[in-house]
């Protein structure tokens, strides 16, 4: 490919588990050019010096907003896998992007194609079952719980239940140790497992009279996220600016 046609990519969190995998994937893509590796102690201005058009962020919920403020202000598109995006944070991003027309940001709770389908199928199934709980399972190096994916799945299920007119799920628990019933995310119970040997896994379990229905997704290696990351990089450049939440928006699922 003509070098002038390549997309110049910088990676934030480049020494981390996902950042390192992303650097390798970008270097292996003929249409992308890895121009900057930025980790904890490197100045983020390196993105501008290197002429990055797109920054991929796999850092930490505590620093990602500062990174995005910098990228947007400097006209650099961003593809973000880092977790921790509340409605309030998304509103802040929209206001920053309004001031920089043409700059695009993709926030993707999960880049795994199977994980996106899991979320989609869970939302479809939600209205047919009285009960639903989520079990997410990850490596013990994960800083946040529950996972961003589990939070997003719970929100999608809750929205589908509301639309179908379903009320609260049955649960007779009156006593118990704190945490035993997991976290309540929009009325959906989410349980987080942290275990050596795991990468990223999730089960969505539905139940009703006489039957259960389980949807399970397993990321067995971080390479599973890379086709989604590269797709996000390619699509954000032509997205016309603004905020996109969820890689499914680029997958033509409907
Ligand atoms: N959307 C998706 O599909 C996926 C999302 N994730 C999410 O991505 C995030 C990163 O995960 P993971 O790679 O496992 O985490 P790691 O802890 O392995 O990597 C994070 C890296 O970012 C570095 N870092 C911290 N602050 C900055 C900063 N200001 N600028 C640049 N780099 C910085 C860290 O340095 P130091 O260690 O010194 O702090 C570390 O090297 C998490 O939020 C995780 O949940 C993970 C997998 C898939
Ligand atoms: O930290 C991880 O590893 C992962 N984080 C994301 C999340 O919190 O949903 C995506 C995937 O589950 C891996």
mmCIF file of C-alpha atoms and ligand atoms in Angstrom:
data_model
loop_
_atom_site.group_PDB
_atom_site.id
_atom_site.type_symbol
_atom_site.label_atom_id
_atom_site.label_comp_id
_atom_site.label_asym_id
_atom_site.label_seq_id
_atom_site.Cartn_x
_atom_site.Cartn_y
_atom_site.Cartn_z
ATOM 1 C CA UNK A 1 0.000 0.000 0.000
ATOM 2 C CA UNK A 2 1.083 3.593 -0.695
ATOM 3 C CA UNK A 3 2.679 4.850 2.565
ATOM 4 C CA UNK A 4 0.697 8.094 2.285
ATOM 5 C CA UNK A 5 -2.492 6.059 2.634
ATOM 6 C CA UNK A 6 -1.593 4.469 5.962
ATOM 7 C CA UNK A 7 -3.296 5.594 9.169
ATOM 8 C CA UNK A 8 -0.815 6.841 11.766
ATOM 9 C CA UNK A 9 -1.602 5.243 15.135
ATOM 10 C CA UNK A 10 -0.331 5.987 18.656
ATOM 11 C CA UNK A 11 -0.950 3.586 21.558
ATOM 12 C CA UNK A 12 -1.557 4.837 25.110
ATOM 13 C CA UNK A 13 -0.767 2.217 27.751
ATOM 14 C CA UNK A 14 1.656 0.614 25.278
ATOM 15 C CA UNK A 15 3.528 -1.417 27.929
ATOM 16 C CA UNK A 16 0.355 -2.902 29.409
ATOM 17 C CA UNK A 17 -1.244 -6.231 28.544
ATOM 18 C CA UNK A 18 -3.669 -4.832 25.959
ATOM 19 C CA UNK A 19 -1.406 -1.994 24.817
ATOM 20 C CA UNK A 20 1.439 -4.373 23.948
ATOM 21 C CA UNK A 21 -0.947 -6.653 22.053
ATOM 22 C CA UNK A 22 -2.303 -3.616 20.183
ATOM 23 C CA UNK A 23 1.184 -2.413 19.184
ATOM 24 C CA UNK A 24 1.894 -5.856 17.745
ATOM 25 C CA UNK A 25 -1.409 -5.910 15.835
ATOM 26 C CA UNK A 26 -0.939 -2.397 14.412
ATOM 27 C CA UNK A 27 2.605 -3.244 13.317
ATOM 28 C CA UNK A 28 1.254 -6.306 11.547
ATOM 29 C CA UNK A 29 -1.392 -4.367 9.600
ATOM 30 C CA UNK A 30 -0.255 -3.106 6.211
ATOM 31 C CA UNK A 31 -2.645 -0.146 6.204
ATOM 32 C CA UNK A 32 -1.655 1.113 9.671
ATOM 33 C CA UNK A 33 1.554 2.728 10.875
ATOM 34 C CA UNK A 34 2.542 2.577 14.572
ATOM 35 C CA UNK A 35 4.073 6.019 15.199
ATOM 36 C CA UNK A 36 4.001 6.331 19.008
ATOM 37 C CA UNK A 37 4.135 4.070 22.063
ATOM 38 C CA UNK A 38 3.152 6.012 25.188
ATOM 39 C CA UNK A 39 3.061 4.512 28.669
ATOM 40 C CA UNK A 40 2.851 5.849 32.225
ATOM 41 C CA UNK A 41 6.074 7.908 32.262
ATOM 42 C CA UNK A 42 6.038 9.145 28.653
ATOM 43 C CA UNK A 43 4.703 12.611 27.749
ATOM 44 C CA UNK A 44 1.414 12.346 25.876
ATOM 45 C CA UNK A 45 2.643 15.179 23.631
ATOM 46 C CA UNK A 46 4.555 12.418 21.848
ATOM 47 C CA UNK A 47 1.320 11.701 19.979
ATOM 48 C CA UNK A 48 1.415 15.159 18.371
ATOM 49 C CA UNK A 49 5.164 15.039 17.704
ATOM 50 C CA UNK A 50 4.687 11.717 15.891
ATOM 51 C CA UNK A 51 1.749 12.990 13.820
ATOM 52 C CA UNK A 52 -0.681 10.380 15.171
ATOM 53 C CA UNK A 53 -4.121 10.508 13.554
ATOM 54 C CA UNK A 54 -5.667 7.945 15.901
ATOM 55 C CA UNK A 55 -4.812 7.152 19.527
ATOM 56 C CA UNK A 56 -5.769 3.763 20.971
ATOM 57 C CA UNK A 57 -6.230 3.935 24.762
ATOM 58 C CA UNK A 58 -5.817 0.896 27.005
ATOM 59 C CA UNK A 59 -4.725 2.599 30.221
ATOM 60 C CA UNK A 60 -6.694 3.005 33.429
ATOM 61 C CA UNK A 61 -10.089 4.484 34.351
ATOM 62 C CA UNK A 62 -8.296 7.091 36.488
ATOM 63 C CA UNK A 63 -6.306 8.622 33.616
ATOM 64 C CA UNK A 64 -8.353 7.999 30.477
ATOM 65 C CA UNK A 65 -10.393 11.222 30.629
ATOM 66 C CA UNK A 66 -7.235 13.368 30.758
ATOM 67 C CA UNK A 67 -5.853 11.427 27.790
ATOM 68 C CA UNK A 68 -9.037 11.985 25.796
ATOM 69 C CA UNK A 69 -9.184 15.674 26.635
ATOM 70 C CA UNK A 70 -5.664 15.963 25.189
ATOM 71 C CA UNK A 71 -6.473 13.951 22.056
ATOM 72 C CA UNK A 72 -9.677 15.820 21.260
ATOM 73 C CA UNK A 73 -8.066 19.223 21.830
ATOM 74 C CA UNK A 74 -5.279 18.241 19.427
ATOM 75 C CA UNK A 75 -7.570 16.874 16.711
ATOM 76 C CA UNK A 76 -6.581 13.224 17.253
ATOM 77 C CA UNK A 77 -9.308 10.576 16.909
ATOM 78 C CA UNK A 78 -9.468 8.044 19.754
ATOM 79 C CA UNK A 79 -10.373 4.372 20.009
ATOM 80 C CA UNK A 80 -10.866 3.513 23.661
ATOM 81 C CA UNK A 81 -10.990 0.126 25.372
ATOM 82 C CA UNK A 82 -10.334 1.415 28.877
ATOM 83 C CA UNK A 83 -13.266 0.912 31.237
ATOM 84 C CA UNK A 84 -15.003 3.300 33.635
ATOM 85 C CA UNK A 85 -17.341 5.257 31.351
ATOM 86 C CA UNK A 86 -20.365 6.541 33.266
ATOM 87 C CA UNK A 87 -23.183 8.541 31.655
ATOM 88 C CA UNK A 88 -21.584 11.635 33.180
ATOM 89 C CA UNK A 89 -18.238 10.903 31.514
ATOM 90 C CA UNK A 90 -19.927 10.295 28.163
ATOM 91 C CA UNK A 91 -21.729 13.647 28.450
ATOM 92 C CA UNK A 92 -18.387 15.363 29.135
ATOM 93 C CA UNK A 93 -16.875 13.725 26.057
ATOM 94 C CA UNK A 94 -19.803 14.910 23.920
ATOM 95 C CA UNK A 95 -19.290 18.474 25.085
ATOM 96 C CA UNK A 96 -15.552 18.347 24.275
ATOM 97 C CA UNK A 97 -16.298 16.846 20.846
ATOM 98 C CA UNK A 98 -18.917 19.505 20.090
ATOM 99 C CA UNK A 99 -16.098 22.030 20.267
ATOM 100 C CA UNK A 100 -13.934 20.026 17.828
ATOM 101 C CA UNK A 101 -16.113 19.042 14.850
ATOM 102 C CA UNK A 102 -14.657 16.199 12.784
ATOM 103 C CA UNK A 103 -12.847 14.527 15.688
ATOM 104 C CA UNK A 104 -14.233 11.061 16.515
ATOM 105 C CA UNK A 105 -14.061 8.965 19.687
ATOM 106 C CA UNK A 106 -15.089 5.310 19.923
ATOM 107 C CA UNK A 107 -15.740 3.922 23.406
ATOM 108 C CA UNK A 108 -15.897 0.127 23.218
ATOM 109 C CA UNK A 109 -16.580 -1.813 26.454
ATOM 110 C CA UNK A 110 -15.457 -4.939 24.610
ATOM 111 C CA UNK A 111 -13.706 -5.352 21.235
ATOM 112 C CA UNK A 112 -14.326 -9.114 21.011
ATOM 113 C CA UNK A 113 -16.766 -9.910 18.222
ATOM 114 C CA UNK A 114 -18.174 -12.853 20.216
ATOM 115 C CA UNK A 115 -18.626 -10.647 23.278
ATOM 116 C CA UNK A 116 -20.561 -8.090 21.240
ATOM 117 C CA UNK A 117 -22.816 -10.848 19.919
ATOM 118 C CA UNK A 118 -23.265 -12.140 23.486
ATOM 119 C CA UNK A 119 -24.497 -8.704 24.559
ATOM 120 C CA UNK A 120 -26.789 -8.436 21.547
ATOM 121 C CA UNK A 121 -28.296 -11.911 22.061
ATOM 122 C CA UNK A 122 -28.710 -11.277 25.799
ATOM 123 C CA UNK A 123 -30.676 -8.106 25.075
ATOM 124 C CA UNK A 124 -32.861 -10.056 22.632
ATOM 125 C CA UNK A 125 -33.510 -12.849 25.147
ATOM 126 C CA UNK A 126 -34.201 -10.567 28.116
ATOM 127 C CA UNK A 127 -37.941 -10.038 27.626
ATOM 128 C CA UNK A 128 -38.674 -13.783 27.536
ATOM 129 C CA UNK A 129 -37.398 -14.667 31.049
ATOM 130 C CA UNK A 130 -38.498 -13.722 34.550
ATOM 131 C CA UNK A 131 -34.953 -13.806 35.969
ATOM 132 C CA UNK A 132 -31.460 -13.015 34.760
ATOM 133 C CA UNK A 133 -28.058 -12.812 36.462
ATOM 134 C CA UNK A 134 -24.571 -12.197 35.063
ATOM 135 C CA UNK A 135 -21.326 -13.906 36.087
ATOM 136 C CA UNK A 136 -18.155 -12.284 34.750
ATOM 137 C CA UNK A 137 -14.807 -14.051 35.222
ATOM 138 C CA UNK A 138 -11.404 -12.414 34.728
ATOM 139 C CA UNK A 139 -7.678 -12.647 35.460
ATOM 140 C CA UNK A 140 -6.650 -11.448 38.950
ATOM 141 C CA UNK A 141 -4.721 -8.450 37.508
ATOM 142 C CA UNK A 142 -7.972 -6.653 36.631
ATOM 143 C CA UNK A 143 -8.390 -3.361 38.525
ATOM 144 C CA UNK A 144 -12.158 -2.850 38.214
ATOM 145 C CA UNK A 145 -15.222 -4.890 39.172
ATOM 146 C CA UNK A 146 -17.657 -5.585 37.776
ATOM 147 C CA UNK A 147 -16.210 -5.496 34.261
ATOM 148 C CA UNK A 148 -17.273 -2.808 31.796
ATOM 149 C CA UNK A 149 -18.737 -5.551 29.630
ATOM 150 C CA UNK A 150 -20.887 -6.888 32.470
ATOM 151 C CA UNK A 151 -22.077 -3.390 33.310
ATOM 152 C CA UNK A 152 -23.040 -2.726 29.702
ATOM 153 C CA UNK A 153 -24.762 -6.120 29.401
ATOM 154 C CA UNK A 154 -26.773 -5.422 32.550
ATOM 155 C CA UNK A 155 -27.857 -2.017 31.207
ATOM 156 C CA UNK A 156 -28.983 -3.540 27.910
ATOM 157 C CA UNK A 157 -30.926 -6.294 29.697
ATOM 158 C CA UNK A 158 -32.519 -3.792 32.082
ATOM 159 C CA UNK A 159 -33.611 -1.573 29.185
ATOM 160 C CA UNK A 160 -35.148 -4.542 27.333
ATOM 161 C CA UNK A 161 -36.988 -5.643 30.497
ATOM 162 C CA UNK A 162 -38.370 -2.145 31.067
ATOM 163 C CA UNK A 163 -39.540 -1.925 27.458
ATOM 164 C CA UNK A 164 -41.305 -5.289 27.869
ATOM 165 C CA UNK A 165 -42.989 -4.118 31.086
ATOM 166 C CA UNK A 166 -41.183 -6.669 33.294
ATOM 167 C CA UNK A 167 -40.844 -5.776 36.978
ATOM 168 C CA UNK A 168 -38.256 -6.693 39.589
ATOM 169 C CA UNK A 169 -36.912 -10.251 39.549
ATOM 170 C CA UNK A 170 -38.057 -12.686 42.251
ATOM 171 C CA UNK A 171 -35.610 -12.959 45.178
ATOM 172 C CA UNK A 172 -36.629 -13.987 48.686
ATOM 173 C CA UNK A 173 -33.201 -13.211 50.221
ATOM 174 C CA UNK A 174 -33.674 -11.399 53.526
ATOM 175 C CA UNK A 175 -30.414 -12.192 55.318
ATOM 176 C CA UNK A 176 -26.924 -12.938 54.075
ATOM 177 C CA UNK A 177 -23.312 -11.802 54.008
ATOM 178 C CA UNK A 178 -22.688 -8.524 52.196
ATOM 179 C CA UNK A 179 -21.753 -9.219 48.573
ATOM 180 C CA UNK A 180 -23.179 -12.722 48.525
ATOM 181 C CA UNK A 181 -25.820 -11.695 45.969
ATOM 182 C CA UNK A 182 -23.369 -9.711 43.831
ATOM 183 C CA UNK A 183 -23.703 -6.085 42.722
ATOM 184 C CA UNK A 184 -27.010 -4.568 41.638
ATOM 185 C CA UNK A 185 -26.539 -2.946 38.206
ATOM 186 C CA UNK A 186 -29.807 -1.386 37.076
ATOM 187 C CA UNK A 187 -31.740 -4.189 38.819
ATOM 188 C CA UNK A 188 -29.583 -6.999 37.389
ATOM 189 C CA UNK A 189 -27.299 -8.975 39.746
ATOM 190 C CA UNK A 190 -23.664 -9.147 38.585
ATOM 191 C CA UNK A 191 -21.099 -11.503 40.165
ATOM 192 C CA UNK A 192 -17.350 -11.006 39.599
ATOM 193 C CA UNK A 193 -14.841 -13.898 39.766
ATOM 194 C CA UNK A 194 -11.047 -13.224 39.760
ATOM 195 C CA UNK A 195 -8.929 -16.304 39.122
ATOM 196 C CA UNK A 196 -5.392 -17.070 37.922
ATOM 197 C CA UNK A 197 -5.552 -18.740 34.516
ATOM 198 C CA UNK A 198 -8.566 -16.778 33.281
ATOM 199 C CA UNK A 199 -8.476 -14.046 30.621
ATOM 200 C CA UNK A 200 -12.000 -12.594 30.093
ATOM 201 C CA UNK A 201 -15.219 -14.604 30.280
ATOM 202 C CA UNK A 202 -18.899 -13.961 30.901
ATOM 203 C CA UNK A 203 -22.078 -15.951 31.407
ATOM 204 C CA UNK A 204 -25.544 -14.465 31.158
ATOM 205 C CA UNK A 205 -27.999 -16.854 32.822
ATOM 206 C CA UNK A 206 -31.734 -16.517 32.233
ATOM 207 C CA UNK A 207 -34.365 -18.440 34.179
ATOM 208 C CA UNK A 208 -38.083 -19.053 34.083
ATOM 209 C CA UNK A 209 -40.518 -21.785 35.078
ATOM 210 C CA UNK A 210 -38.829 -25.151 34.407
ATOM 211 C CA UNK A 211 -35.948 -23.891 32.243
ATOM 212 C CA UNK A 212 -32.722 -21.910 32.197
ATOM 213 C CA UNK A 213 -30.912 -20.446 29.218
ATOM 214 C CA UNK A 214 -27.196 -19.554 29.340
ATOM 215 C CA UNK A 215 -25.176 -17.447 26.932
ATOM 216 C CA UNK A 216 -21.417 -17.732 27.492
ATOM 217 C CA UNK A 217 -18.483 -15.997 25.866
ATOM 218 C CA UNK A 218 -14.774 -16.736 26.445
ATOM 219 C CA UNK A 219 -11.810 -14.617 25.394
ATOM 220 C CA UNK A 220 -9.038 -17.208 25.720
ATOM 221 C CA UNK A 221 -6.284 -14.842 24.544
ATOM 222 C CA UNK A 222 -6.002 -11.049 24.175
ATOM 223 C CA UNK A 223 -5.533 -11.533 20.423
ATOM 224 C CA UNK A 224 -9.336 -12.045 20.392
ATOM 225 C CA UNK A 225 -9.781 -8.276 20.842
ATOM 226 C CA UNK A 226 -7.485 -7.247 17.995
ATOM 227 C CA UNK A 227 -9.753 -7.551 14.920
ATOM 228 C CA UNK A 228 -12.198 -5.270 16.734
ATOM 229 C CA UNK A 229 -9.501 -2.764 17.721
ATOM 230 C CA UNK A 230 -8.183 -2.538 14.150
ATOM 231 C CA UNK A 231 -11.712 -2.206 12.773
ATOM 232 C CA UNK A 232 -12.344 0.629 15.234
ATOM 233 C CA UNK A 233 -9.173 2.440 14.115
ATOM 234 C CA UNK A 234 -10.109 2.152 10.445
ATOM 235 C CA UNK A 235 -13.718 3.204 10.944
ATOM 236 C CA UNK A 236 -13.220 6.121 13.364
ATOM 237 C CA UNK A 237 -11.198 8.017 10.768
ATOM 238 C CA UNK A 238 -14.178 8.094 8.388
ATOM 239 C CA UNK A 239 -16.946 8.278 11.003
ATOM 240 C CA UNK A 240 -17.412 12.023 10.527
ATOM 241 C CA UNK A 241 -16.615 12.930 14.129
ATOM 242 C CA UNK A 242 -18.556 12.732 17.384
ATOM 243 C CA UNK A 243 -18.975 10.015 19.980
ATOM 244 C CA UNK A 244 -19.648 6.362 19.131
ATOM 245 C CA UNK A 245 -20.406 3.979 22.019
ATOM 246 C CA UNK A 246 -20.018 0.265 21.295
ATOM 247 C CA UNK A 247 -18.139 -1.374 18.417
ATOM 248 C CA UNK A 248 -21.467 -2.854 17.283
ATOM 249 C CA UNK A 249 -22.222 0.547 15.755
ATOM 250 C CA UNK A 250 -19.539 -0.318 13.140
ATOM 251 C CA UNK A 251 -20.639 -3.941 12.586
ATOM 252 C CA UNK A 252 -23.869 -3.496 10.594
ATOM 253 C CA UNK A 253 -25.696 -6.002 12.828
ATOM 254 C CA UNK A 254 -29.214 -4.864 11.884
HETATM 255 N N1 LIG B 1 -12.551 -2.987 25.614
HETATM 256 C C1 LIG B 1 -11.915 -4.162 25.609
HETATM 257 O O1 LIG B 1 -12.147 -5.021 24.753
HETATM 258 C C2 LIG B 1 -10.897 -4.430 26.686
HETATM 259 C C3 LIG B 1 -10.700 -3.496 27.657
HETATM 260 N N2 LIG B 1 -9.754 -3.691 28.623
HETATM 261 C C4 LIG B 1 -9.560 -2.575 29.558
HETATM 262 O O2 LIG B 1 -8.381 -1.870 29.163
HETATM 263 C C5 LIG B 1 -7.757 -1.303 30.312
HETATM 264 C C6 LIG B 1 -6.298 -1.762 30.353
HETATM 265 O O3 LIG B 1 -6.261 -3.162 30.571
HETATM 266 P P1 LIG B 1 -4.879 -3.963 30.656
HETATM 267 O O4 LIG B 1 -4.073 -3.752 29.427
HETATM 268 O O5 LIG B 1 -5.235 -5.336 31.084
HETATM 269 O O6 LIG B 1 -4.168 -3.184 31.885
HETATM 270 P P2 LIG B 1 -2.615 -3.053 32.213
HETATM 271 O O7 LIG B 1 -2.542 -2.599 33.641
HETATM 272 O O8 LIG B 1 -1.894 -4.280 31.816
HETATM 273 O O9 LIG B 1 -2.107 -1.861 31.244
HETATM 274 C C7 LIG B 1 -2.359 -0.495 31.454
HETATM 275 C C8 LIG B 1 -1.092 0.264 31.070
HETATM 276 O O10 LIG B 1 -1.364 1.675 31.035
HETATM 277 C C9 LIG B 1 -0.276 2.326 31.691
HETATM 278 N N3 LIG B 1 -0.669 3.679 32.100
HETATM 279 C C10 LIG B 1 -1.162 4.109 33.289
HETATM 280 N N4 LIG B 1 -1.371 5.438 33.233
HETATM 281 C C11 LIG B 1 -1.004 5.850 32.005
HETATM 282 C C12 LIG B 1 -0.993 7.103 31.349
HETATM 283 N N5 LIG B 1 -1.414 8.234 31.966
HETATM 284 N N6 LIG B 1 -0.555 7.173 30.058
HETATM 285 C C13 LIG B 1 -0.129 6.068 29.432
HETATM 286 N N7 LIG B 1 -0.108 4.835 30.001
HETATM 287 C C14 LIG B 1 -0.543 4.739 31.271
HETATM 288 C C15 LIG B 1 0.039 1.385 32.841
HETATM 289 O O11 LIG B 1 1.266 1.693 33.452
HETATM 290 P P3 LIG B 1 1.475 1.261 35.018
HETATM 291 O O12 LIG B 1 1.319 -0.230 35.059
HETATM 292 O O13 LIG B 1 2.838 1.753 35.345
HETATM 293 O O14 LIG B 1 0.365 1.956 35.785
HETATM 294 C C16 LIG B 1 0.030 0.052 32.094
HETATM 295 O O15 LIG B 1 1.256 -0.176 31.414
HETATM 296 C C17 LIG B 1 -8.615 -1.737 31.514
HETATM 297 O O16 LIG B 1 -9.546 -0.711 31.809
HETATM 298 C C18 LIG B 1 -9.327 -2.982 30.993
HETATM 299 O O17 LIG B 1 -10.526 -3.238 31.655
HETATM 300 C C19 LIG B 1 -8.999 -4.820 28.652
HETATM 301 C C20 LIG B 1 -9.180 -5.807 27.733
HETATM 302 C C21 LIG B 1 -10.139 -5.694 26.661
HETATM 303 O O1 LIG B 2 -9.641 -5.993 32.042
HETATM 304 C C1 LIG B 2 -9.885 -6.859 31.150
HETATM 305 O O2 LIG B 2 -9.145 -7.837 30.971
HETATM 306 C C2 LIG B 2 -11.073 -6.682 30.323
HETATM 307 N N1 LIG B 2 -11.761 -5.583 30.442
HETATM 308 C C3 LIG B 2 -12.923 -5.238 29.708
HETATM 309 C C4 LIG B 2 -14.106 -5.136 30.647
HETATM 310 O O3 LIG B 2 -13.953 -4.691 31.794
HETATM 311 O O4 LIG B 2 -15.226 -5.465 30.224
HETATM 312 C C5 LIG B 2 -13.173 -6.139 28.527
HETATM 313 C C6 LIG B 2 -12.820 -7.583 28.754
HETATM 314 O O5 LIG B 2 -13.750 -8.122 29.645
HETATM 315 C C7 LIG B 2 -11.409 -7.705 29.303
#
